[in-house]
Coordinates of C-alpha atoms and ligand atoms in Angstrom, one line a residue:
M1 CA 7.4 5.9 26.8
C2 CA 4.2 6.5 28.7
C3 CA 1.9 4.7 31.1
G4 CA -1.2 4.8 33.0
L5 CA -4.2 4.3 30.7
G6 CA -7.3 2.9 32.3
R7 CA -7.8 -0.7 31.4
G8 CA -10.7 -2.0 29.2
G9 CA -13.5 -0.2 27.5
K10 CA -12.0 -0.1 24.1
G11 CA -9.6 -2.8 23.1
W12 CA -8.9 -5.7 20.9
E13 CA -7.4 -9.2 21.2
G14 CA -9.5 -11.8 19.2
G15 CA -9.3 -15.4 18.8
G16 CA -5.8 -14.9 19.8
V17 CA -5.8 -11.8 17.9
E18 CA -4.6 -9.1 20.2
G19 CA -4.8 -5.4 20.0
G20 CA -4.3 -2.2 21.7
D21 CA -6.6 -2.4 24.6
T22 CA -7.3 0.8 26.5
C23 CA -5.3 -0.5 29.3
G24 CA -3.7 0.5 32.5
S25 CA -1.8 -1.7 34.8
Q26 CA -2.2 0.9 37.5
L27 CA -5.9 0.3 37.4
A28 CA -5.4 -3.4 37.0
Q29 CA -3.4 -3.5 40.2
T30 CA -5.9 -1.3 42.0
S31 CA -8.7 -3.7 41.1
Q32 CA -6.8 -6.8 42.3
L33 CA -6.9 -5.8 45.9
S34 CA -10.0 -5.4 48.0
P35 CA -10.4 -1.6 48.1
F36 CA -11.6 -1.4 51.7
P37 CA -10.9 -3.2 55.0
K38 CA -14.1 -4.9 56.2
V39 CA -15.7 -2.8 58.8
T40 CA -18.4 -4.6 60.7
G41 CA -19.4 -5.3 64.3
D42 CA -21.3 -3.7 67.1
G43 CA -22.1 -0.1 66.6
V44 CA -20.9 0.1 63.0
I45 CA -23.6 2.0 61.1
C46 CA -24.1 0.8 57.6
T47 CA -26.8 0.2 55.1
C48 CA -26.4 -3.6 55.2
G49 CA -29.1 -4.0 57.9
A50 CA -27.5 -7.1 59.3
T51 CA -24.9 -5.0 61.3
S52 CA -27.0 -1.9 61.8
R53 CA -28.2 -1.2 65.3
T54 CA -29.7 2.2 64.5
P55 CA -31.8 3.7 61.8
V56 CA -29.1 6.2 60.9
F57 CA -27.9 5.5 57.3
V58 CA -24.3 5.9 56.4
K59 CA -23.0 4.2 53.3
T60 CA -20.0 2.1 54.2
P61 CA -17.8 0.5 51.5
T62 CA -18.6 -3.0 52.7
C63 CA -22.1 -2.8 51.3
R64 CA -22.9 -4.7 48.2
T65 CA -25.3 -3.3 45.6
G66 CA -28.2 -5.3 46.9
D67 CA -27.5 -4.1 50.4
M68 CA -27.3 -0.5 49.2
I69 CA -30.6 -0.7 47.5
R70 CA -32.1 -2.3 50.6
G71 CA -30.5 0.4 52.7
L72 CA -32.0 3.1 50.5
C73 CA -35.4 1.5 50.8
H74 CA -35.0 1.6 54.6
L75 CA -34.1 5.2 54.3
R76 CA -37.3 6.0 52.4
E77 CA -39.3 4.0 54.9
A78 CA -37.6 6.0 57.6
D79 CA -38.7 9.2 55.9
D80 CA -42.2 8.1 56.1
T81 CA -42.2 6.8 59.6
S82 CA -43.9 8.5 62.4
D83 CA -42.2 11.3 64.4
A84 CA -42.3 8.9 67.4
L85 CA -40.0 6.5 65.6
K86 CA -37.7 9.3 64.5
L87 CA -37.5 10.6 68.0
A88 CA -36.7 7.1 69.2
A89 CA -33.9 6.9 66.7
V90 CA -32.4 10.2 67.8
R91 CA -32.7 9.2 71.4
E92 CA -30.9 6.0 70.6
V93 CA -28.1 7.8 68.8
R94 CA -27.7 10.3 71.6
E95 CA -27.5 7.4 74.0
K96 CA -24.6 6.0 72.0
P97 CA -22.4 8.9 71.1
G98 CA -19.3 6.8 71.6
S99 CA -20.1 4.3 69.0
M100 CA -20.9 7.1 66.5
Y101 CA -17.5 8.6 66.9
L102 CA -15.8 5.2 66.7
T103 CA -17.6 4.5 63.5
L104 CA -16.6 7.8 62.0
V105 CA -13.0 7.3 63.0
I106 CA -12.9 3.8 61.5
V107 CA -14.5 5.1 58.2
L108 CA -12.1 8.0 58.0
F109 CA -9.2 5.8 58.7
A110 CA -10.3 3.3 56.0
L111 CA -10.7 6.1 53.5
L112 CA -7.3 7.4 54.4
L113 CA -5.7 4.0 53.9
F114 CA -7.5 3.6 50.6
Y115 CA -6.3 7.0 49.4
R116 CA -2.7 6.2 50.4
Y117 CA -3.0 2.9 48.6
L118 CA -4.2 4.6 45.4
K119 CA -1.6 7.3 45.6
E120 CA 1.2 4.7 46.0
N121 CA -0.1 2.6 43.1
Y122 CA -0.5 5.5 40.8
K123 CA 3.2 6.4 41.4
L124 CA 4.4 3.1 40.1
F125 CA 5.2 4.2 36.6
I126 CA 6.7 7.5 37.8
K127 CA 9.0 5.5 40.0
D128 CA 10.1 3.3 37.1
G129 CA 10.6 6.3 34.9
V130 CA 7.8 5.5 32.5
D131 CA 6.3 8.6 31.0
G132 CA 2.6 8.9 30.1
P133 CA -0.7 10.6 30.4
T134 CA -1.8 11.4 34.0
P135 CA -4.2 8.8 35.3
V136 CA -7.3 9.7 37.3
Y137 CA -7.8 7.6 40.5
I138 CA -9.9 4.5 40.0
F139 CA -10.6 5.3 36.3
G140 CA -7.0 5.4 35.1
N141 CA -7.0 7.0 31.7
L142 CA -10.3 5.4 30.6
G143 CA -11.9 8.8 30.2
E144 CA -9.4 9.8 27.5
F145 CA -10.7 6.9 25.3
A146 CA -14.4 7.7 25.8
G147 CA -16.1 8.2 22.4
K148 CA -12.8 8.0 20.5
D149 CA -11.4 5.5 18.1
P150 CA -8.9 3.5 20.2
L151 CA -6.5 3.1 17.3
E152 CA -6.4 6.8 16.7
K153 CA -6.0 7.5 20.4
F154 CA -3.0 5.1 20.6
T155 CA -1.4 6.8 17.6
E156 CA -1.9 10.2 19.3
L157 CA -0.4 8.9 22.5
T158 CA 2.6 7.5 20.7
N159 CA 3.1 10.8 19.0
R160 CA 2.8 12.6 22.3
F161 CA 5.0 10.4 24.4
G162 CA 7.3 9.1 21.7
K163 CA 8.0 5.6 20.4
G164 CA 8.9 3.4 23.3
L165 CA 6.6 2.5 26.1
T166 CA 3.0 3.8 26.4
P167 CA 0.3 2.7 28.8
S168 CA -0.2 -0.4 30.7
I169 CA 2.5 -0.8 29.2
V170 CA 2.3 -0.3 25.5
V171 CA 5.5 -0.9 23.6
S172 CA 6.1 0.4 20.1
D173 CA 9.9 0.2 19.9
P174 CA 10.9 -2.6 17.4
D175 CA 13.9 -3.7 19.5
L176 CA 12.0 -4.0 22.7
I177 CA 9.1 -5.8 20.9
Q178 CA 11.5 -8.4 19.5
Q179 CA 13.1 -8.8 23.0
I180 CA 9.7 -9.4 24.6
L181 CA 8.1 -11.6 22.0
V182 CA 11.1 -13.7 21.2
K183 CA 14.2 -13.5 23.3
N184 CA 12.5 -13.0 26.7
F185 CA 9.5 -15.1 26.0
S186 CA 9.9 -17.1 29.2
K187 CA 9.2 -13.9 31.2
F188 CA 6.3 -12.8 28.9
N189 CA 4.6 -16.0 27.9
G190 CA 1.0 -15.4 29.2
R191 CA -1.7 -13.4 27.4
P192 CA -4.1 -11.0 29.2
R193 CA -7.7 -12.1 29.5
F194 CA -9.5 -10.8 26.5
L195 CA -12.8 -12.7 26.7
P196 CA -14.4 -11.6 29.9
F197 CA -17.5 -13.7 29.4
L198 CA -16.1 -17.1 28.9
H199 CA -18.3 -20.1 29.2
F200 CA -17.0 -23.3 30.7
E201 CA -15.6 -25.1 27.7
E202 CA -14.1 -21.9 26.3
K203 CA -11.6 -21.8 29.1
E204 CA -9.6 -24.6 27.5
I205 CA -9.0 -22.8 24.2
L206 CA -5.3 -22.3 23.3
Q207 CA -5.6 -18.5 23.3
N208 CA -6.5 -18.5 27.0
V209 CA -4.3 -21.1 28.6
C210 CA -0.8 -20.5 29.9
G211 CA 2.2 -22.2 31.6
S212 CA 2.9 -25.9 31.0
K213 CA -0.7 -26.5 29.9
W214 CA -0.2 -24.0 27.0
K215 CA 3.1 -25.5 26.1
N216 CA 1.7 -29.0 25.8
M217 CA -1.3 -28.0 23.9
R218 CA 0.7 -25.6 21.7
E219 CA 3.1 -28.4 20.7
A220 CA 0.3 -30.7 19.8
M221 CA -1.4 -27.9 17.7
A222 CA 1.9 -26.9 16.0
S223 CA 2.5 -30.5 15.0
A224 CA -1.1 -30.7 13.6
F225 CA -0.5 -27.7 11.4
N226 CA 2.7 -29.1 9.9
N227 CA 3.3 -28.8 6.1
T228 CA 2.4 -32.4 5.3
N229 CA -1.0 -32.0 7.0
I230 CA -1.7 -28.7 5.2
Q231 CA -0.9 -30.4 1.9
K232 CA -3.3 -33.2 2.7
V233 CA -6.2 -30.8 3.3
F234 CA -5.6 -28.7 0.2
P235 CA -8.2 -30.5 -2.0
R236 CA -10.8 -29.7 0.6
L237 CA -9.9 -26.0 0.4
L238 CA -10.3 -26.1 -3.4
H239 CA -13.7 -27.6 -2.9
V240 CA -14.9 -24.9 -0.6
A241 CA -13.4 -22.2 -2.9
D242 CA -15.5 -23.6 -5.8
Q243 CA -18.6 -23.2 -3.7
F244 CA -17.5 -19.6 -2.9
V245 CA -17.2 -18.8 -6.6
D246 CA -20.6 -20.4 -7.4
E247 CA -22.2 -18.2 -4.8
L248 CA -20.4 -15.2 -6.2
Q249 CA -21.7 -16.0 -9.6
R250 CA -25.3 -16.1 -8.2
L251 CA -24.7 -12.7 -6.5
V252 CA -23.3 -11.1 -9.6
L253 CA -26.4 -12.1 -11.6
K254 CA -28.7 -10.8 -8.8
H255 CA -26.7 -7.6 -8.1
P256 CA -24.8 -6.6 -11.3
Q257 CA -24.2 -3.0 -9.9
G258 CA -22.4 -4.4 -6.8
F259 CA -23.1 -5.9 -3.4
D260 CA -21.6 -6.3 0.1
I261 CA -19.3 -9.3 0.1
Q262 CA -18.5 -9.3 3.9
K263 CA -21.1 -11.9 4.9
L264 CA -20.1 -14.3 2.2
N265 CA -16.4 -13.9 3.2
E266 CA -17.4 -14.9 6.7
C267 CA -19.2 -18.0 5.4
Y268 CA -16.2 -18.9 3.2
A269 CA -13.8 -18.5 6.2
L270 CA -16.0 -20.7 8.4
D271 CA -16.5 -23.4 5.8
S272 CA -12.9 -23.5 4.8
V273 CA -11.5 -23.5 8.4
A274 CA -14.0 -26.1 9.5
F275 CA -13.6 -28.4 6.5
T276 CA -9.8 -28.3 6.3
A277 CA -8.9 -28.2 10.0
L278 CA -11.7 -30.2 11.5
G279 CA -13.1 -32.2 8.6
L280 CA -16.5 -30.7 9.4
E281 CA -18.8 -29.5 6.7
T282 CA -20.5 -26.4 8.2
K283 CA -22.2 -25.4 4.9
A284 CA -22.3 -21.7 5.9
I285 CA -22.0 -20.7 2.2
A286 CA -25.2 -22.6 1.5
H287 CA -27.2 -21.7 4.6
G288 CA -25.8 -18.2 5.4
E289 CA -26.7 -16.8 8.8
E290 CA -29.0 -19.8 9.7
C291 CA -25.8 -21.7 10.3
M292 CA -25.5 -22.2 14.0
M293 CA -21.7 -22.3 13.9
L294 CA -21.6 -18.9 12.2
Q295 CA -24.0 -17.5 14.8
Y296 CA -21.7 -18.8 17.5
V297 CA -18.7 -17.1 15.9
Y298 CA -20.6 -13.8 15.8
A299 CA -21.6 -14.2 19.5
Y300 CA -18.0 -15.2 20.5
D301 CA -16.5 -12.2 18.7
N302 CA -19.1 -9.9 20.1
S303 CA -18.4 -11.0 23.6
A304 CA -14.8 -9.8 23.2
S305 CA -15.6 -6.8 21.2
P306 CA -15.4 -3.2 22.5
E307 CA -18.7 -2.7 20.6
N308 CA -20.3 -4.7 23.4
A309 CA -20.5 -2.2 26.3
A310 CA -21.0 -4.9 28.9
S311 CA -17.9 -6.9 28.0
G312 CA -16.0 -3.7 27.4
L313 CA -16.6 -2.7 31.1
A314 CA -15.9 -6.3 32.3
R315 CA -12.5 -6.1 30.6
A316 CA -11.8 -3.0 32.5
Y317 CA -13.2 -4.1 35.9
Q318 CA -12.9 -7.8 36.5
C319 CA -15.6 -7.8 39.2
L320 CA -18.1 -6.9 36.4
E321 CA -17.7 -10.4 35.0
V322 CA -21.0 -11.0 36.7
L323 CA -22.6 -9.2 33.7
K324 CA -22.0 -12.5 31.9
I325 CA -25.6 -13.3 32.9
V326 CA -26.8 -10.8 30.4
D327 CA -24.8 -12.6 27.6
I328 CA -27.6 -15.1 27.3
K329 CA -27.4 -15.6 23.5
H330 CA -23.7 -16.4 23.7
K331 CA -24.3 -18.9 26.5
R332 CA -27.0 -20.7 24.6
L333 CA -25.0 -20.8 21.4
A334 CA -21.8 -21.9 23.2
K335 CA -23.7 -24.9 24.5
E336 CA -25.1 -25.9 21.1
Y337 CA -21.7 -25.2 19.5
F338 CA -19.7 -27.4 22.0
D339 CA -22.3 -30.1 21.8
C340 CA -21.9 -30.1 18.0
L341 CA -18.1 -30.1 18.2
S342 CA -18.0 -32.9 20.8
H343 CA -20.3 -35.0 18.7
H344 CA -18.1 -34.4 15.6
M345 CA -15.0 -35.2 17.6
E346 CA -16.4 -38.5 18.6
S347 CA -17.3 -39.4 15.1
E348 CA -13.8 -38.4 13.9
R349 CA -12.4 -40.6 16.6
Q350 CA -14.2 -43.6 15.1
K351 CA -12.8 -42.8 11.7
V352 CA -9.2 -42.5 13.1
N353 CA -9.5 -46.1 14.2
T354 CA -10.7 -47.3 10.9
S355 CA -8.6 -45.3 8.5
A356 CA -4.8 -45.6 8.1
R357 CA -3.8 -41.9 8.0
P358 CA -5.2 -38.9 9.7
K359 CA -6.8 -36.5 7.2
S360 CA -7.5 -33.3 9.2
M361 CA -5.8 -31.4 11.9
L362 CA -8.4 -32.7 14.3
Q363 CA -7.7 -36.3 13.5
H364 CA -4.0 -35.5 14.0
L365 CA -4.8 -34.2 17.5
L366 CA -6.9 -37.3 18.3
T367 CA -3.9 -39.5 17.5
Y368 CA -1.3 -37.2 19.1
N369 CA 0.8 -39.1 21.5
P370 CA 4.2 -37.9 22.5
T371 CA 6.5 -40.8 23.1
S372 CA 7.7 -41.7 26.5
R373 CA 11.2 -40.5 25.4
D374 CA 9.7 -37.0 24.7
H375 CA 8.0 -37.1 28.0
A376 CA 11.3 -37.8 29.8
T377 CA 13.1 -34.9 28.1
N378 CA 10.1 -32.6 28.4
P379 CA 7.6 -33.5 31.2
A380 CA 5.2 -30.9 29.8
R381 CA 4.5 -33.3 26.9
S382 CA 1.7 -35.6 27.7
P383 CA -1.3 -37.0 25.7
L384 CA -4.2 -34.6 25.3
T385 CA -7.3 -34.9 27.4
T386 CA -10.7 -34.9 25.7
S387 CA -11.5 -31.4 26.9
E388 CA -8.1 -30.2 25.7
I389 CA -8.8 -31.6 22.2
L390 CA -12.2 -29.9 22.3
G391 CA -10.5 -26.7 23.4
L392 CA -8.0 -26.9 20.6
T393 CA -10.7 -27.6 18.1
S394 CA -12.6 -24.5 19.2
S395 CA -9.4 -22.4 19.1
M396 CA -9.2 -23.0 15.4
V397 CA -12.7 -21.8 14.8
G398 CA -12.4 -18.9 17.3
G399 CA -8.9 -17.9 16.1
G400 CA -9.3 -18.6 12.4
V401 CA -12.7 -17.6 11.2
G402 CA -13.1 -13.9 12.0
S403 CA -9.5 -13.0 11.2
T404 CA -9.4 -14.8 7.9
A405 CA -12.8 -13.3 6.9
S406 CA -11.5 -9.8 7.7
A407 CA -8.2 -10.3 5.9
L408 CA -10.2 -11.4 2.8
D409 CA -12.5 -8.3 3.2
F410 CA -9.6 -5.9 3.3
T411 CA -7.6 -7.5 0.5
L412 CA -10.6 -7.6 -1.9
H413 CA -11.3 -3.9 -1.0
C414 CA -7.7 -3.0 -1.8
L415 CA -7.8 -4.8 -5.1
A416 CA -11.1 -3.0 -6.0
V417 CA -9.7 0.5 -5.3
H418 CA -6.3 -0.3 -6.9
P419 CA -7.1 -1.7 -10.4
R420 CA -3.5 -1.4 -11.6
H421 CA -2.3 -3.7 -8.8
Q422 CA -5.3 -6.0 -9.4
E423 CA -4.4 -6.4 -13.1
K424 CA -0.7 -7.1 -12.3
L425 CA -1.8 -9.8 -9.8
R426 CA -4.3 -11.3 -12.3
Q427 CA -1.6 -11.7 -14.9
E428 CA 0.7 -13.5 -12.4
V429 CA -2.2 -15.7 -11.3
L430 CA -3.2 -16.6 -14.9
N431 CA 0.4 -17.3 -15.8
V432 CA 1.0 -19.7 -13.0
C433 CA -2.4 -21.3 -12.4
G434 CA -4.0 -21.0 -15.8
V435 CA -7.2 -19.2 -16.8
E436 CA -9.6 -21.6 -15.1
G437 CA -9.8 -24.8 -13.2
N438 CA -7.8 -26.1 -10.3
F439 CA -4.2 -25.7 -9.4
T440 CA -1.6 -27.2 -7.0
I441 CA -0.4 -26.0 -3.6
E442 CA 3.1 -25.5 -5.2
Q443 CA 1.6 -23.2 -7.9
V444 CA -0.1 -21.1 -5.2
R445 CA 3.2 -20.7 -3.4
E446 CA 4.9 -19.6 -6.6
I447 CA 2.9 -16.4 -6.9
D448 CA 5.1 -14.0 -5.1
Y449 CA 3.0 -10.9 -5.9
L450 CA 0.0 -12.5 -4.1
D451 CA 2.0 -12.5 -0.8
Q452 CA 3.0 -8.9 -1.4
V453 CA -0.6 -7.8 -2.0
I454 CA -1.9 -9.7 1.1
N455 CA 0.9 -8.2 3.3
E456 CA 0.3 -4.7 2.0
S457 CA -3.4 -5.1 2.8
L458 CA -2.6 -6.3 6.3
R459 CA -0.3 -3.3 6.7
F460 CA -3.0 -0.9 5.6
Y461 CA -5.7 -2.6 7.7
P462 CA -3.9 -4.6 10.4
I463 CA -6.4 -7.3 11.6
A464 CA -4.3 -7.5 14.7
P465 CA -3.2 -3.9 15.4
G466 CA -1.0 -5.3 18.2
V467 CA -0.5 -8.4 20.4
A468 CA -0.4 -8.6 24.2
R469 CA 1.5 -10.5 26.9
T470 CA 1.6 -10.6 30.7
C471 CA 4.9 -10.2 32.5
S472 CA 5.4 -13.2 34.8
E473 CA 8.4 -11.9 36.8
D474 CA 10.1 -8.5 37.6
C475 CA 12.7 -7.9 35.0
V476 CA 14.6 -5.2 33.1
V477 CA 14.6 -5.5 29.3
N478 CA 16.6 -3.1 27.2
G479 CA 16.9 -0.9 30.3
V480 CA 13.2 -0.8 30.9
Q481 CA 11.7 -2.0 34.2
F482 CA 8.8 -4.5 33.9
R483 CA 6.9 -5.6 37.0
A484 CA 5.4 -9.1 37.4
G485 CA 1.7 -9.0 36.5
T486 CA 1.9 -6.0 34.2
E487 CA 0.1 -6.3 30.9
V488 CA 2.3 -5.4 28.0
R489 CA 0.8 -4.4 24.6
L490 CA 3.1 -4.6 21.6
M491 CA 1.8 -2.2 19.0
G492 CA 2.2 -2.9 15.3
I493 CA -0.2 -0.4 14.0
T494 CA 1.9 2.7 15.0
Q495 CA 4.8 1.2 13.1
Y496 CA 3.0 0.2 10.0
K497 CA 2.1 3.8 9.4
D498 CA 5.6 5.1 10.4
P499 CA 7.3 6.7 7.3
E500 CA 10.7 5.8 8.7
I501 CA 9.9 2.1 8.6
F502 CA 7.4 2.1 5.7
P503 CA 8.2 5.1 3.4
D504 CA 5.1 6.8 2.0
P505 CA 2.9 4.9 4.3
L506 CA -0.4 6.1 2.9
T507 CA 0.2 4.7 -0.5
F508 CA -0.8 1.1 -1.3
K509 CA 2.4 -0.4 -2.6
P510 CA 2.7 -4.2 -2.4
E511 CA 6.2 -4.0 -3.9
R512 CA 7.5 -2.8 -0.5
F513 CA 7.2 -6.5 0.5
S514 CA 9.2 -7.9 -2.4
K515 CA 12.3 -9.9 -1.7
E516 CA 14.5 -6.9 -2.8
E517 CA 12.8 -4.4 -0.5
K518 CA 11.9 -6.8 2.4
S519 CA 14.8 -6.2 4.8
R520 CA 13.3 -4.5 7.9
H521 CA 13.5 -4.9 11.6
P522 CA 11.5 -8.1 12.6
G523 CA 10.0 -6.2 15.5
S524 CA 8.4 -3.7 13.1
W525 CA 6.3 -6.2 11.1
F526 CA 4.3 -8.9 12.9
P527 CA 0.8 -9.2 11.5
F528 CA 0.5 -12.8 12.8
G529 CA 2.4 -12.0 16.1
A530 CA 5.9 -13.3 16.7
G531 CA 7.9 -15.7 18.8
P532 CA 6.7 -19.0 20.3
R533 CA 3.2 -17.8 20.8
M534 CA 2.6 -16.4 17.3
C535 CA -0.4 -17.4 15.2
V536 CA -0.3 -21.2 14.9
G537 CA -2.6 -21.2 11.9
M538 CA -0.7 -18.6 9.9
H539 CA 0.3 -20.9 7.0
L540 CA -3.2 -22.3 6.7
A541 CA -4.7 -18.8 6.9
Q542 CA -2.5 -17.6 4.1
L543 CA -3.5 -20.5 2.0
H544 CA -7.2 -19.9 2.6
L545 CA -6.8 -16.3 1.5
K546 CA -4.7 -17.1 -1.5
V547 CA -7.0 -19.8 -2.9
A548 CA -10.1 -17.6 -2.6
I549 CA -8.3 -14.7 -4.3
I550 CA -6.9 -16.8 -7.1
K551 CA -10.3 -18.4 -7.9
L552 CA -11.9 -14.9 -7.8
L553 CA -9.4 -13.4 -10.1
Q554 CA -9.6 -16.3 -12.5
N555 CA -13.4 -15.6 -12.8
F556 CA -14.1 -11.9 -12.1
E557 CA -12.9 -8.4 -12.4
I558 CA -13.3 -6.5 -9.1
S559 CA -14.2 -2.8 -9.1
T560 CA -15.8 -0.3 -6.8
S561 CA -19.6 0.2 -6.5
D562 CA -21.6 3.3 -5.8
L563 CA -21.5 2.4 -2.1
T564 CA -17.8 1.7 -1.8
Q565 CA -16.1 3.9 0.9
D566 CA -12.3 4.4 0.7
P567 CA -10.6 4.2 3.1
L568 CA -12.9 1.6 4.6
P569 CA -14.3 2.7 8.0
V570 CA -13.2 0.1 10.5
T571 CA -14.1 -1.2 13.9
L572 CA -12.7 -3.7 16.4
R573 CA -14.7 -7.0 16.8
P574 CA -12.3 -7.7 18.5
H575 CA -9.9 -7.8 15.5
L576 CA -10.0 -5.0 13.0
S577 CA -13.0 -5.4 10.7
P578 CA -14.8 -3.3 8.1
R579 CA -17.5 -1.4 10.0
N580 CA -20.1 -0.9 7.2
G581 CA -19.5 -3.9 5.0
V582 CA -17.3 -4.3 1.9
H583 CA -19.2 -3.0 -1.2
I584 CA -17.6 -4.1 -4.4
R585 CA -18.8 -4.8 -7.9
L586 CA -17.8 -8.0 -9.8
T587 CA -17.9 -8.5 -13.5
R588 CA -17.6 -12.0 -15.0
I589 CA -14.6 -12.3 -17.2
A590 CA -15.7 -13.5 -20.6
R591 CA -13.7 -16.4 -22.1
Ligands
HEM1 C1 -5.5 -13.8 8.3 C2 -5.8 -14.6 9.3 C3 -5.2 -14.6 10.7 C4 -4.5 -13.6 11.3 C5 -4.2 -12.1 10.9 C6 -4.1 -14.1 12.6 C7 -3.4 -13.4 13.6 C8 -3.1 -13.9 14.8 C9 -2.4 -13.2 15.8 C10 -1.9 -11.8 15.7 C11 -2.3 -14.0 16.9 C12 -1.6 -13.6 18.2 C13 -0.2 -14.0 18.1 C14 0.7 -13.5 19.3 O1 0.1 -13.3 20.4 O2 1.9 -13.3 19.1 C15 -2.9 -15.2 16.6 C16 -3.0 -16.3 17.5 C17 -3.7 -17.5 17.2 N1 -4.3 -17.8 16.0 FE1 -4.3 -16.6 14.3 N2 -4.6 -15.4 12.7 C18 -5.2 -15.7 11.5 C19 -5.8 -16.9 11.2 C20 -5.8 -18.1 12.0 C21 -6.3 -19.4 11.6 C22 -6.8 -19.7 10.2 C23 -6.2 -20.2 12.7 C24 -6.6 -21.6 12.9 C25 -7.1 -22.4 12.0 C26 -5.6 -19.4 13.8 C27 -5.4 -19.8 15.1 C28 -4.8 -19.1 16.1 C29 -4.6 -19.6 17.4 C30 -5.0 -20.9 18.0 C31 -3.9 -18.6 18.1 C32 -3.4 -18.6 19.6 C33 -2.0 -19.2 19.6 C34 -1.4 -19.3 21.0 O3 -1.9 -18.6 21.9 O4 -0.5 -20.1 21.1 N3 -5.4 -18.1 13.3 N4 -3.4 -15.2 15.3

């Protein structure tokens, strides 16, 4: 076990998809308290002007940036002033030697207090017996992550400090993971802030809320994603998948030597999530990047991505949330996007009143009304407010689009570079679903090997390399001390490459997920999270992936192109995504 990484900078947790942040609860705790006692009053010499009585410039910690700049300007002015003024200043200082000394003593005392505070804080993990890299005051272990791939750094730290606990606190022990996510969920039910630049409406999304509000919203959302509702929206999914295949056909004619399929996958993910879950036709496949909703998804993901330096810093230092003002594009798009969702929600509300049965998850939410009996047994259950429904609607787009698109990217890449597995899968697909045309949801669920291929792709390229929770009360789990307020990161990625859990981990072997070989510790495989807060859209997501893959395999052979890179270079946006696109070549299967 180890501890003490500086928080922020590099990290991942997207649309509910969490990852191994470069984190450090030591730093987190440092930043929660005001670092300096406020030192003002007569005779205190500072750059703030307001409290200064003399032209002597000493930077005190109470100064804000603006004040500092102003102070520095004063200093420059002072340099240029006449000797007479300088003499006057010196005289004034000489006249008040007592106040000078007093100021110095106060400043030194404040510095001493601050140093002791830091020292105590940075001993926290040592006291609790949690081993880890030595943190630097203020910056934690942030420096160790500078210019490095955060996933590789986490793996290196796990190797250095063993499986168990690593920074802020990162857990990679299957038993402890299971305990935290499932059995001790009541003490670890919150999720750390992963979107530093939230705009007003985004605060109500499921990924961000906690406590009884989360419980009520989650129950409503879980009931909207039940099996019956998923079955009802299945024909819509087939419809979007047909558009996906039509567009592929066009791209194959235009680029017979291969093309980058990443953007089209994003469009498919948005159109399918929006049409099935919200009953909204976004038409991203038709309009591409001109689609406003797609632009919003990019901006939203970017605002949580470590690729975005401003938000990376704001994740590390909460006070830097002010940098949100530079996130202008995201702000503009968030407004347009929420206006569009509100408008759609109202029109769906009209349809609910006129049609007998809800047809999308959104319509289910609009009619969600826990009975008074439910309310008596569980007071957290209450009808949803309009802004909660809007928040849940947005959770589906924010949580579902980027992650589904990335999962499709990686699975198609794996099929392109492993033609033998692709052929085996195609044979199963054709046997069950036929060589062309539509199929039923039951047929989709029959294709076992499809599950295995998707799981193995998620193991190779985990969209969510880990998930995160916040500890709500001091507790000891499996002999390990957790303090209230600590952020706990549960790492999957280190286990997915562990030969003791997944033998021969660098080989793509879907069969390791077959029923015969499946038995493994539940805390060592959780691509959709685990416990009460796991991905609420998992079943729908799997269906989206499967339908696209089936349609594609019915129509095309997938192979590599000259630009294919294997393994695929990846990045965090904030979930794991291909960094330079997904270059494949498709060949139409002749019938
Ligand atoms: C392959 C695609 C997907 C992957 C890999 C994925 C993965 C995840 C993960 C790892 C979490 C965090 C779970 C935890 O903290 O234990 C999560 C949360 C969430 N996901 Fe997904 N997800 C996918 C698709 C979807 C889809 C299609 C939707 C909705 C339509 C969705 C909606 C959500 C929501 C709302 C949450 C937050 C749940 C909560 O906080 O209660 N996800 N997802």
